[in-house]
mmCIF file of C-alpha atoms in Angstrom:
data_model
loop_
_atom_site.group_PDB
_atom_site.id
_atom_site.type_symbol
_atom_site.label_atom_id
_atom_site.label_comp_id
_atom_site.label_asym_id
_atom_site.label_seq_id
_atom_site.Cartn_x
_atom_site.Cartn_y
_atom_site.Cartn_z
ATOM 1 C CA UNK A 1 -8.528 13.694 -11.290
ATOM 2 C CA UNK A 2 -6.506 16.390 -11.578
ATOM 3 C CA UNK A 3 -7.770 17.112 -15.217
ATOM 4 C CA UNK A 4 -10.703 17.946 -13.085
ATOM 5 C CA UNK A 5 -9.170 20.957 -11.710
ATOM 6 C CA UNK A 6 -7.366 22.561 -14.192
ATOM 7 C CA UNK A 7 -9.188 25.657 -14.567
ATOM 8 C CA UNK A 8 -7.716 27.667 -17.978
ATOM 9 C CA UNK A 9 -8.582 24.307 -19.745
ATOM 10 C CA UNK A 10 -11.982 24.343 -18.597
ATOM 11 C CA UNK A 11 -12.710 28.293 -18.539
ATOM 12 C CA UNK A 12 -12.339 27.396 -22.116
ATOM 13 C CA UNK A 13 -14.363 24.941 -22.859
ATOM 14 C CA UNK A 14 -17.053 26.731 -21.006
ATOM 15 C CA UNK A 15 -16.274 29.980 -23.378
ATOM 16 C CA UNK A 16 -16.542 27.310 -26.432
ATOM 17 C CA UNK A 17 -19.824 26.426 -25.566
ATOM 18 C CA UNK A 18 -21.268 29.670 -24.029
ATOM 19 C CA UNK A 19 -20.081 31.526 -27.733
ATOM 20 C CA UNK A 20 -21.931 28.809 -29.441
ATOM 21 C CA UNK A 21 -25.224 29.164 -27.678
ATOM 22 C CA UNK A 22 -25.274 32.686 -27.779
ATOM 23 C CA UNK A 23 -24.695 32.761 -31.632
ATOM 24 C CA UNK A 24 -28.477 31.285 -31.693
ATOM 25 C CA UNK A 25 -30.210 34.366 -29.846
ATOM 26 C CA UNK A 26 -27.934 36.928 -31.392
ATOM 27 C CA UNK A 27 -29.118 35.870 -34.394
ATOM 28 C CA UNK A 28 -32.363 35.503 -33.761
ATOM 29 C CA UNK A 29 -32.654 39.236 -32.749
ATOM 30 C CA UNK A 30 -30.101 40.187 -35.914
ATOM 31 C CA UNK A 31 -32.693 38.343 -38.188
ATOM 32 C CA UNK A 32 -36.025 37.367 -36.337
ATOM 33 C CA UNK A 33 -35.033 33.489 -37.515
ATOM 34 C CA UNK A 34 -34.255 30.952 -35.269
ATOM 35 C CA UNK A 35 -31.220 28.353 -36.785
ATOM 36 C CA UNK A 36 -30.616 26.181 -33.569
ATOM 37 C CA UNK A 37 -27.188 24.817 -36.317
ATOM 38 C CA UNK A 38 -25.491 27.632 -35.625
ATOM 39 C CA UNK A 39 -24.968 25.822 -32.123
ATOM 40 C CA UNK A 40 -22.047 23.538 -34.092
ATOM 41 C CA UNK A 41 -21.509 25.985 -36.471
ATOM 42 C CA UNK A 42 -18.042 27.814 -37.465
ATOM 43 C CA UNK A 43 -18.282 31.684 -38.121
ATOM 44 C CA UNK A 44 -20.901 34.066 -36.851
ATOM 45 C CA UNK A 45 -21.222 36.274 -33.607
ATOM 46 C CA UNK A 46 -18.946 35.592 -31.062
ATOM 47 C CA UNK A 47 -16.162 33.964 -32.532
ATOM 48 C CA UNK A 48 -16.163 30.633 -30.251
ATOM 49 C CA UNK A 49 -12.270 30.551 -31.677
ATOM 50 C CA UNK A 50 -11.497 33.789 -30.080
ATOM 51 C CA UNK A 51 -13.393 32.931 -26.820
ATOM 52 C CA UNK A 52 -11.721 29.901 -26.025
ATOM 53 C CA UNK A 53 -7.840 30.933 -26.329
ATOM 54 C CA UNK A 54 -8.678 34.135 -24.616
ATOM 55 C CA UNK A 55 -10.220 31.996 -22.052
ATOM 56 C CA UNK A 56 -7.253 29.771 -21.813
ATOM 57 C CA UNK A 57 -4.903 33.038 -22.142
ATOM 58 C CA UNK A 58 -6.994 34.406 -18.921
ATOM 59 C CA UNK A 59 -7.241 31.385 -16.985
ATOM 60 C CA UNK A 60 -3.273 30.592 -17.117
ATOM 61 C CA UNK A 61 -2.726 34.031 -16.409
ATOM 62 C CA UNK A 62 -4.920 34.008 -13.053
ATOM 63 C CA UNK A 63 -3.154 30.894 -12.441
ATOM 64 C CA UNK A 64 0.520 31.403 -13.344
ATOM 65 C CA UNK A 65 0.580 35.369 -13.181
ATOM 66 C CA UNK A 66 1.661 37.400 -16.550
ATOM 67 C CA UNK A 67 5.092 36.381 -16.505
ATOM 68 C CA UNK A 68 5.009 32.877 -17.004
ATOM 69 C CA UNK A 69 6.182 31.278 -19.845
ATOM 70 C CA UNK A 70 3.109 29.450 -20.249
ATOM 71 C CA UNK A 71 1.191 32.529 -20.549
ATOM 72 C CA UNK A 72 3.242 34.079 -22.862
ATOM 73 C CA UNK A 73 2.997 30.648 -25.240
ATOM 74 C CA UNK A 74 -1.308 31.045 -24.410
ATOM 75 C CA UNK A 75 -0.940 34.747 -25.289
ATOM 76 C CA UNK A 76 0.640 34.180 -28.448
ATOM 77 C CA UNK A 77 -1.315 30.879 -29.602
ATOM 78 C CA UNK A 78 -4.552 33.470 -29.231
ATOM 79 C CA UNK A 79 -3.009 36.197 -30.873
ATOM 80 C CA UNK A 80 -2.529 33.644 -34.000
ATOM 81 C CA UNK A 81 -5.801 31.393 -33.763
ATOM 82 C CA UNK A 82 -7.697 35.086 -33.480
ATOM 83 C CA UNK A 83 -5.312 36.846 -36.728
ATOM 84 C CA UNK A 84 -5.822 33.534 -38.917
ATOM 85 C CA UNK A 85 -9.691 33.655 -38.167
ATOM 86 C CA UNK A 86 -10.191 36.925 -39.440
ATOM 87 C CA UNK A 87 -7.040 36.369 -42.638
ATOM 88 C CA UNK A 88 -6.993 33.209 -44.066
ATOM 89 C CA UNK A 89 -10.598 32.018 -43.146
ATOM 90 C CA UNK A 90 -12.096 34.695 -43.701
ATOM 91 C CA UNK A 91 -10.969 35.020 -46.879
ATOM 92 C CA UNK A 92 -11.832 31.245 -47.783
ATOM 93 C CA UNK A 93 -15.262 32.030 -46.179
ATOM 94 C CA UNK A 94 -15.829 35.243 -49.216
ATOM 95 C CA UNK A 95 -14.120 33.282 -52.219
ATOM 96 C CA UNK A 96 -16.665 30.989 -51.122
ATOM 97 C CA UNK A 97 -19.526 32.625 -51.572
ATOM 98 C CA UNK A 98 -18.346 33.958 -54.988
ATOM 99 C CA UNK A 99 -17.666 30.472 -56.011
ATOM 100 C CA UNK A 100 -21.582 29.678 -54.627
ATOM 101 C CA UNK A 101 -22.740 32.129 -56.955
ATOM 102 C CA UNK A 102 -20.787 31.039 -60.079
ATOM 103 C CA UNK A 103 -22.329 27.401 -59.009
ATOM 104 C CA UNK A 104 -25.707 29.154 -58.900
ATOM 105 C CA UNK A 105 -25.300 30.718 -61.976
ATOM 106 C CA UNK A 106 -23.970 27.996 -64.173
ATOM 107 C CA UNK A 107 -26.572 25.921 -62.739
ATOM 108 C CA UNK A 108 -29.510 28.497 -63.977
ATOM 109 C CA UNK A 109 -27.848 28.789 -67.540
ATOM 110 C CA UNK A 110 -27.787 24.899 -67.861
ATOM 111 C CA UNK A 111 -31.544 24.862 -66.499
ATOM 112 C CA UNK A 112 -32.872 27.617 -69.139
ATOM 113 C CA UNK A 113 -30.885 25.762 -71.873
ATOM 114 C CA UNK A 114 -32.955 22.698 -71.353
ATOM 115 C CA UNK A 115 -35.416 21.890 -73.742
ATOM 116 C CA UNK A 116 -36.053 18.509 -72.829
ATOM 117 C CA UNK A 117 -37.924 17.539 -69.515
ATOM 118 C CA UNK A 118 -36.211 17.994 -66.066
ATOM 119 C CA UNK A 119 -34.917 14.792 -64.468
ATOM 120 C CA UNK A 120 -37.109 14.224 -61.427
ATOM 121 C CA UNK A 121 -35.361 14.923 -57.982
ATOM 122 C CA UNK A 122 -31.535 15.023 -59.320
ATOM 123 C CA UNK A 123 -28.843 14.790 -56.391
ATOM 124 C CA UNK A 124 -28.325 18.232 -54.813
ATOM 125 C CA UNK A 125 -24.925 19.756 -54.879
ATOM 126 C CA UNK A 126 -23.635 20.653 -51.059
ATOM 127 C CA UNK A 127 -22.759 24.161 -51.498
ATOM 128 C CA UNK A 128 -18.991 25.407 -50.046
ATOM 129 C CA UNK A 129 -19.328 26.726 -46.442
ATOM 130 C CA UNK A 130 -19.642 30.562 -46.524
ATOM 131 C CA UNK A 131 -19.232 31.027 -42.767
ATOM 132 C CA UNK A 132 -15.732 29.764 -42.349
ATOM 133 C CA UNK A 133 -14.167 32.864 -41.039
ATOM 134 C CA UNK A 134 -14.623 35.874 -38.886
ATOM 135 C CA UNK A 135 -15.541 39.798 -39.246
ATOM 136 C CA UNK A 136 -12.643 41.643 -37.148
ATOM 137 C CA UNK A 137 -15.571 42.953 -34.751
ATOM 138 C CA UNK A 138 -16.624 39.112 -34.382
ATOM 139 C CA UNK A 139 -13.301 38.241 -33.060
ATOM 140 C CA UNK A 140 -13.218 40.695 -30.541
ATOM 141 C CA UNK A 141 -16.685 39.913 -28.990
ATOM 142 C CA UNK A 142 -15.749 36.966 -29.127
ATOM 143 C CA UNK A 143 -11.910 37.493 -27.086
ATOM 144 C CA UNK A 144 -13.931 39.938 -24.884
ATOM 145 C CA UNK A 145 -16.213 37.134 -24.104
ATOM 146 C CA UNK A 146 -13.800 34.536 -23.586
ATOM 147 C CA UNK A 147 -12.187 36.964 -21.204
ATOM 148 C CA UNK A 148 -15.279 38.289 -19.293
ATOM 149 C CA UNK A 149 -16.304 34.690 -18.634
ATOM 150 C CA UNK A 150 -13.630 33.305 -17.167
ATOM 151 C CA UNK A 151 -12.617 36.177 -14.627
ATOM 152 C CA UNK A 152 -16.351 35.456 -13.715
ATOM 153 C CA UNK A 153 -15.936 31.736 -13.339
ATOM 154 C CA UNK A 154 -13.031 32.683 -11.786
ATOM 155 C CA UNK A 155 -14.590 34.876 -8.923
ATOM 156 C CA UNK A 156 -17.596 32.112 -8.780
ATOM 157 C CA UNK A 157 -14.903 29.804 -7.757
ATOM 158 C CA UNK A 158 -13.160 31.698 -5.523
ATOM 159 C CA UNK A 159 -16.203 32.944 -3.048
#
């Protein structure tokens, strides 16, 4: 039961899924479209990612004060998660979407070289994921929100 009570693991799990739902409205007033799979989607506005260790990082904190040791390990596994969302994925995330178009492209060139008849409903490639990474400004909306929601769960729990 006492899984139950720890609150940094919780705090983020709660910024996990608030950052997901809130990617649908933000969205949907970026781009007047409403895409309900951004819910289990990676990428996009907040970074979920950056929510939840910043969440963790603020919950342990309230609980074990800033000089703990497991703070500093929570501070510096959020640092890391956060720097490799907007490095390494991102990056994956944009030579995807380069390798989408050459897909696109080749595909077109093969179509318009056709002289015989198009075969009827041919298996659809899945295209790489484009949204694998974060914009800088992503990941810090989405540490500010991890942090803003748990000091707020953590008053709510406190009154």
């Amino acid at each position: 039961m006492e899984l139950f009570m720890n609150f940094p693991l919780w705090s983020a799990i709660a910024a996990i899924f608030f950052a997901q739902f809130v990617k649908v409205p933000i969205h949907f007033i970026a781009t007047r479209k409403l895409n309900w799979a951004l819910l289990t989607s990676t990428g996009g506005m907040p970074s979920s990612h950056s929510a939840a260790v910043t969440a963790l990082s603020t919950g342990v904190a309230l609980e074990t004060g800033l000089n703990s040791a497991v703070f500093a390990v929570s501070a510096v596994f959020a640092i890391i998660t956060m720097f490799d969302a907007t490095g390494v994925r991102r990056q994956a995330g944009e030579q995807a979407i380069v390798l989408n178009q050459l897909v696109a492209d080749f595909n077109r060139f093969v179509e318009e070289a056709k002289v015989w008849q198009k075969k009827a409903d041919e298996e659809k490639r899945k295209e790489l994921k484009e949204l694998l990474g974060h914009k800088p400004i992503e990941v810090f909306f989405g540490g500010l929100t991890g942090i803003l929601l748990t000091l707020f769960l953590h008053f709510l729990i406190s009154l």
